[in-house]
Every structure is written in C-alpha cells, then in structure tokens.
Amino acid sequence: MNFNYLMEKNTRSRKCRQYPGQECYWQPVGDGRATNGGYVCVMMCCKHCDRREDVFLPEAQYKIQEKLISKEIGYV
C-alpha cells in the first residue's frame, strides 16, 4: 500500500531514482517512535529506490494510521 499521503508535499513529489518519471512509492519500514511534543516518528522507505525519510505524525493521526502501518510492516 502506498503511504504517500502521510508525507509532506515537497517530499511526496520527489522523483524516484529507479523510475525517473514517477514519484517515490513510500512505505513504512519500522514501528513508530515517540518523540517530544506529542509526535510519533515513522521511518518510510521508497519501495523502488530505497530512499529513506522520517515522517513526524501527531499522536492522534498516528493512532488513526497505526493499524495500517502495523499491517504493512508485518506486525499484525
């Protein structure tokens, strides 16, 4: 499943290194880590070119997405 909607606009629109005409296909690769200020950090990786980015989600938004993220990384 593509998680581009969780990425910031400038990160989401980056072109993939593997497929130059397309945007990266972002997927979570690890469970979230709590950070200061009520945010959760989730590591995302492009399915094709292995580019990695951290996404900082507000805790409430992470709770909404938590089940999908866990399913994608294989915890459910």
CSV table of N, CA, C and O in Angstrom, one decimal:
chain,number,residue,atom,x,y,z
A,1,MET,N,0.8,-1.2,0.0
A,1,MET,CA,0.0,0.0,0.0
A,1,MET,C,0.9,1.2,0.0
A,1,MET,O,1.9,1.3,0.7
A,2,ASN,N,0.5,2.2,-0.8
A,2,ASN,CA,1.3,3.5,-0.9
A,2,ASN,C,0.9,4.4,0.2
A,2,ASN,O,-0.3,4.7,0.4
A,3,PHE,N,1.8,4.9,1.0
A,3,PHE,CA,1.6,5.8,2.1
A,3,PHE,C,2.0,7.2,1.8
A,3,PHE,O,2.4,8.0,2.7
A,4,ASN,N,2.0,7.6,0.5
A,4,ASN,CA,2.4,9.0,0.1
A,4,ASN,C,1.6,10.1,0.8
A,4,ASN,O,2.1,11.1,1.1
A,5,TYR,N,0.4,9.8,1.1
A,5,TYR,CA,-0.5,10.8,1.8
A,5,TYR,C,0.0,11.2,3.1
A,5,TYR,O,-0.4,12.3,3.6
A,6,LEU,N,0.9,10.4,3.8
A,6,LEU,CA,1.5,10.8,5.1
A,6,LEU,C,2.7,11.7,4.9
A,6,LEU,O,3.1,12.3,5.9
A,7,MET,N,3.3,11.8,3.7
A,7,MET,CA,4.5,12.6,3.5
A,7,MET,C,4.1,14.0,3.3
A,7,MET,O,3.1,14.4,2.8
A,8,GLU,N,5.1,14.9,3.6
A,8,GLU,CA,5.0,16.3,3.3
A,8,GLU,C,5.0,16.5,1.8
A,8,GLU,O,5.5,15.7,1.1
A,9,LYS,N,4.4,17.6,1.4
A,9,LYS,CA,4.2,17.8,-0.1
A,9,LYS,C,5.5,17.8,-0.9
A,9,LYS,O,5.6,17.1,-1.9
A,10,ASN,N,6.5,18.5,-0.3
A,10,ASN,CA,7.8,18.5,-1.1
A,10,ASN,C,8.5,17.2,-1.1
A,10,ASN,O,9.2,16.8,-2.1
A,11,THR,N,8.4,16.4,-0.1
A,11,THR,CA,8.9,15.0,0.0
A,11,THR,C,8.1,14.1,-0.9
A,11,THR,O,8.7,13.2,-1.6
A,12,ARG,N,6.8,14.2,-0.9
A,12,ARG,CA,5.9,13.3,-1.6
A,12,ARG,C,6.2,13.4,-3.1
A,12,ARG,O,6.1,12.5,-3.9
A,13,SER,N,6.5,14.6,-3.6
A,13,SER,CA,6.7,14.8,-5.0
A,13,SER,C,8.1,14.5,-5.6
A,13,SER,O,8.3,14.8,-6.7
A,14,ARG,N,9.0,14.0,-4.7
A,14,ARG,CA,10.3,13.7,-5.2
A,14,ARG,C,10.2,12.6,-6.3
A,14,ARG,O,9.4,11.6,-6.1
A,15,LYS,N,11.1,12.7,-7.3
A,15,LYS,CA,11.1,11.7,-8.3
A,15,LYS,C,11.9,10.5,-7.9
A,15,LYS,O,13.0,10.6,-7.2
A,16,CYS,N,11.5,9.3,-8.2
A,16,CYS,CA,12.1,8.0,-7.9
A,16,CYS,C,13.4,7.9,-8.6
A,16,CYS,O,13.5,8.2,-9.8
A,17,ARG,N,14.5,7.4,-8.0
A,17,ARG,CA,15.8,7.2,-8.6
A,17,ARG,C,15.7,6.0,-9.6
A,17,ARG,O,16.4,5.9,-10.6
A,18,GLN,N,14.9,5.0,-9.3
A,18,GLN,CA,14.7,3.8,-10.1
A,18,GLN,C,13.9,4.0,-11.3
A,18,GLN,O,14.1,3.5,-12.4
A,19,TYR,N,12.8,4.8,-11.1
A,19,TYR,CA,11.8,5.1,-12.2
A,19,TYR,C,11.8,6.6,-12.3
A,19,TYR,O,10.9,7.3,-11.7
A,20,PRO,N,12.6,7.3,-13.1
A,20,PRO,CA,12.8,8.7,-13.1
A,20,PRO,C,11.5,9.5,-13.4
A,20,PRO,O,11.4,10.6,-13.0
A,21,GLY,N,10.6,9.0,-14.1
A,21,GLY,CA,9.4,9.7,-14.5
A,21,GLY,C,8.3,9.7,-13.4
A,21,GLY,O,7.2,10.3,-13.6
A,22,GLN,N,8.5,8.9,-12.4
A,22,GLN,CA,7.5,8.7,-11.4
A,22,GLN,C,7.9,9.2,-10.0
A,22,GLN,O,9.1,9.4,-9.7
A,23,GLU,N,6.9,9.4,-9.1
A,23,GLU,CA,7.2,9.8,-7.7
A,23,GLU,C,7.6,8.5,-7.0
A,23,GLU,O,7.2,7.4,-7.3
A,24,CYS,N,8.2,8.7,-5.8
A,24,CYS,CA,8.6,7.5,-5.0
A,24,CYS,C,7.3,6.9,-4.4
A,24,CYS,O,6.3,7.5,-4.3
A,25,TYR,N,7.4,5.6,-4.1
A,25,TYR,CA,6.3,4.8,-3.6
A,25,TYR,C,6.7,4.6,-2.1
A,25,TYR,O,7.4,3.6,-1.8
A,26,TRP,N,6.2,5.4,-1.2
A,26,TRP,CA,6.6,5.3,0.2
A,26,TRP,C,5.8,4.3,1.0
A,26,TRP,O,4.6,4.2,0.9
A,27,GLN,N,6.6,3.5,1.8
A,27,GLN,CA,6.0,2.5,2.7
A,27,GLN,C,6.7,2.6,4.0
A,27,GLN,O,7.9,2.9,4.1
A,28,PRO,N,6.0,2.3,5.1
A,28,PRO,CA,6.7,2.3,6.4
A,28,PRO,C,7.6,1.1,6.6
A,28,PRO,O,7.3,0.0,6.1
A,29,VAL,N,8.7,1.3,7.2
A,29,VAL,CA,9.7,0.2,7.4
A,29,VAL,C,10.0,-0.1,8.8
A,29,VAL,O,10.8,-1.0,9.2
A,30,GLY,N,9.3,0.6,9.7
A,30,GLY,CA,9.5,0.3,11.2
A,30,GLY,C,8.4,0.9,12.0
A,30,GLY,O,7.6,1.7,11.5
A,31,ASP,N,8.3,0.4,13.2
A,31,ASP,CA,7.3,0.9,14.1
A,31,ASP,C,7.6,2.3,14.5
A,31,ASP,O,8.7,2.7,14.4
A,32,GLY,N,6.6,3.0,14.9
A,32,GLY,CA,6.7,4.4,15.3
A,32,GLY,C,7.5,4.6,16.6
A,32,GLY,O,7.5,3.7,17.5
A,33,ARG,N,8.2,5.7,16.7
A,33,ARG,CA,8.9,6.0,17.9
A,33,ARG,C,8.4,7.3,18.5
A,33,ARG,O,8.2,8.3,17.7
A,34,ALA,N,8.1,7.4,19.8
A,34,ALA,CA,7.6,8.6,20.4
A,34,ALA,C,8.7,9.6,20.4
A,34,ALA,O,9.8,9.3,20.7
A,35,THR,N,8.3,10.9,20.2
A,35,THR,CA,9.2,12.0,20.3
A,35,THR,C,8.6,13.1,21.2
A,35,THR,O,7.5,13.0,21.6
A,36,ASN,N,9.4,14.1,21.4
A,36,ASN,CA,8.9,15.2,22.2
A,36,ASN,C,7.8,16.0,21.5
A,36,ASN,O,7.8,16.0,20.3
A,37,GLY,N,6.9,16.5,22.3
A,37,GLY,CA,5.9,17.4,21.7
A,37,GLY,C,4.7,16.6,21.2
A,37,GLY,O,3.8,17.1,20.5
A,38,GLY,N,4.5,15.3,21.6
A,38,GLY,CA,3.3,14.6,21.2
A,38,GLY,C,3.4,14.1,19.7
A,38,GLY,O,2.3,13.9,19.1
A,39,TYR,N,4.5,13.9,19.2
A,39,TYR,CA,4.7,13.4,17.8
A,39,TYR,C,5.2,11.9,17.8
A,39,TYR,O,5.8,11.5,18.8
A,40,VAL,N,4.9,11.2,16.7
A,40,VAL,CA,5.5,9.9,16.6
A,40,VAL,C,6.3,9.9,15.2
A,40,VAL,O,5.8,10.3,14.2
A,41,CYS,N,7.5,9.4,15.3
A,41,CYS,CA,8.4,9.3,14.1
A,41,CYS,C,8.2,7.9,13.5
A,41,CYS,O,8.4,6.9,14.2
A,42,VAL,N,8.0,7.9,12.2
A,42,VAL,CA,7.9,6.7,11.4
A,42,VAL,C,8.8,6.7,10.3
A,42,VAL,O,8.9,7.7,9.5
A,43,MET,N,9.7,5.7,10.1
A,43,MET,CA,10.7,5.7,9.0
A,43,MET,C,9.9,5.1,7.8
A,43,MET,O,9.3,4.1,7.9
A,44,MET,N,10.1,5.9,6.7
A,44,MET,CA,9.5,5.5,5.4
A,44,MET,C,10.6,5.2,4.4
A,44,MET,O,11.6,5.8,4.5
A,45,CYS,N,10.3,4.3,3.5
A,45,CYS,CA,11.3,3.9,2.5
A,45,CYS,C,10.6,3.8,1.2
A,45,CYS,O,9.5,3.2,1.1
A,46,CYS,N,11.2,4.2,0.1
A,46,CYS,CA,10.6,4.0,-1.2
A,46,CYS,C,10.8,2.6,-1.6
A,46,CYS,O,11.9,2.0,-1.5
A,47,LYS,N,9.7,2.0,-2.1
A,47,LYS,CA,9.7,0.6,-2.5
A,47,LYS,C,10.6,0.3,-3.6
A,47,LYS,O,11.2,-0.8,-3.7
A,48,HIS,N,10.9,1.3,-4.5
A,48,HIS,CA,11.7,1.0,-5.7
A,48,HIS,C,13.2,1.4,-5.5
A,48,HIS,O,14.1,0.7,-5.9
A,49,CYS,N,13.4,2.6,-5.0
A,49,CYS,CA,14.8,3.1,-5.0
A,49,CYS,C,15.5,3.1,-3.6
A,49,CYS,O,16.6,3.6,-3.4
A,50,ASP,N,14.8,2.7,-2.6
A,50,ASP,CA,15.3,2.6,-1.2
A,50,ASP,C,15.6,3.9,-0.5
A,50,ASP,O,16.4,3.9,0.4
A,51,ARG,N,15.1,5.0,-1.0
A,51,ARG,CA,15.3,6.3,-0.4
A,51,ARG,C,14.5,6.3,0.9
A,51,ARG,O,13.4,5.8,1.0
A,52,ARG,N,15.2,6.8,2.0
A,52,ARG,CA,14.5,6.8,3.3
A,52,ARG,C,14.3,8.2,3.8
A,52,ARG,O,15.0,9.1,3.6
A,53,GLU,N,13.1,8.3,4.5
A,53,GLU,CA,12.7,9.6,5.1
A,53,GLU,C,12.0,9.3,6.4
A,53,GLU,O,11.3,8.3,6.5
A,54,ASP,N,12.1,10.2,7.4
A,54,ASP,CA,11.4,10.2,8.6
A,54,ASP,C,10.2,11.0,8.5
A,54,ASP,O,10.2,12.1,7.9
A,55,VAL,N,9.0,10.5,9.0
A,55,VAL,CA,7.8,11.3,9.0
A,55,VAL,C,7.4,11.5,10.5
A,55,VAL,O,7.4,10.5,11.2
A,56,PHE,N,7.1,12.7,10.8
A,56,PHE,CA,6.7,13.0,12.2
A,56,PHE,C,5.2,13.3,12.2
A,56,PHE,O,4.7,14.3,11.6
A,57,LEU,N,4.4,12.4,12.7
A,57,LEU,CA,3.0,12.5,12.8
A,57,LEU,C,2.5,12.9,14.2
A,57,LEU,O,3.0,12.4,15.2
A,58,PRO,N,1.5,13.7,14.2
A,58,PRO,CA,0.9,14.0,15.6
A,58,PRO,C,0.3,12.7,16.1
A,58,PRO,O,-0.1,11.8,15.3
A,59,GLU,N,0.4,12.5,17.4
A,59,GLU,CA,0.0,11.2,18.0
A,59,GLU,C,-1.4,10.8,17.6
A,59,GLU,O,-1.7,9.6,17.4
A,60,ALA,N,-2.3,11.8,17.5
A,60,ALA,CA,-3.7,11.4,17.2
A,60,ALA,C,-3.8,10.9,15.7
A,60,ALA,O,-4.5,9.9,15.5
A,61,GLN,N,-3.0,11.5,14.8
A,61,GLN,CA,-3.0,11.0,13.4
A,61,GLN,C,-2.3,9.6,13.4
A,61,GLN,O,-2.8,8.7,12.6
A,62,TYR,N,-1.3,9.4,14.2
A,62,TYR,CA,-0.6,8.1,14.2
A,62,TYR,C,-1.6,7.0,14.7
A,62,TYR,O,-1.6,5.9,14.1
A,63,LYS,N,-2.4,7.3,15.7
A,63,LYS,CA,-3.3,6.3,16.2
A,63,LYS,C,-4.3,5.9,15.1
A,63,LYS,O,-4.7,4.7,15.1
A,64,ILE,N,-4.7,6.9,14.3
A,64,ILE,CA,-5.7,6.5,13.2
A,64,ILE,C,-5.0,5.6,12.2
A,64,ILE,O,-5.6,4.6,11.7
A,65,GLN,N,-3.7,5.8,11.9
A,65,GLN,CA,-3.0,5.0,10.9
A,65,GLN,C,-2.3,3.8,11.5
A,65,GLN,O,-1.7,3.0,10.7
A,66,GLU,N,-2.2,3.7,12.8
A,66,GLU,CA,-1.4,2.6,13.4
A,66,GLU,C,-1.7,1.2,12.9
A,66,GLU,O,-0.8,0.4,12.7
A,67,LYS,N,-2.9,0.9,12.7
A,67,LYS,CA,-3.3,-0.5,12.3
A,67,LYS,C,-2.8,-0.7,10.9
A,67,LYS,O,-2.2,-1.8,10.6
A,68,LEU,N,-2.9,0.2,10.0
A,68,LEU,CA,-2.4,0.1,8.6
A,68,LEU,C,-0.9,0.0,8.6
A,68,LEU,O,-0.4,-0.8,7.9
A,69,ILE,N,-0.2,0.8,9.4
A,69,ILE,CA,1.2,0.8,9.4
A,69,ILE,C,1.7,-0.6,10.0
A,69,ILE,O,2.6,-1.2,9.4
A,70,SER,N,1.1,-1.1,11.1
A,70,SER,CA,1.5,-2.4,11.6
A,70,SER,C,1.2,-3.5,10.6
A,70,SER,O,2.0,-4.4,10.5
A,71,LYS,N,0.1,-3.4,9.9
A,71,LYS,CA,-0.2,-4.4,8.9
A,71,LYS,C,0.9,-4.4,7.8
A,71,LYS,O,1.4,-5.5,7.3
A,72,GLU,N,1.3,-3.2,7.4
A,72,GLU,CA,2.3,-3.1,6.3
A,72,GLU,C,3.6,-3.6,6.7
A,72,GLU,O,4.3,-4.2,5.8
A,73,ILE,N,4.1,-3.4,7.9
A,73,ILE,CA,5.4,-3.9,8.3
A,73,ILE,C,5.4,-5.3,8.9
A,73,ILE,O,6.4,-5.8,9.2
A,74,GLY,N,4.2,-5.9,8.9
A,74,GLY,CA,4.1,-7.3,9.3
A,74,GLY,C,3.9,-7.6,10.7
A,74,GLY,O,4.1,-8.7,11.1
A,75,TYR,N,3.4,-6.7,11.5
A,75,TYR,CA,3.2,-6.9,12.9
A,75,TYR,C,1.8,-7.5,13.2
A,75,TYR,O,1.5,-7.9,14.3
A,76,VAL,N,0.9,-7.4,12.3
A,76,VAL,CA,-0.5,-7.9,12.5
A,76,VAL,C,-0.7,-9.1,11.7
A,76,VAL,O,-0.3,-9.3,10.7
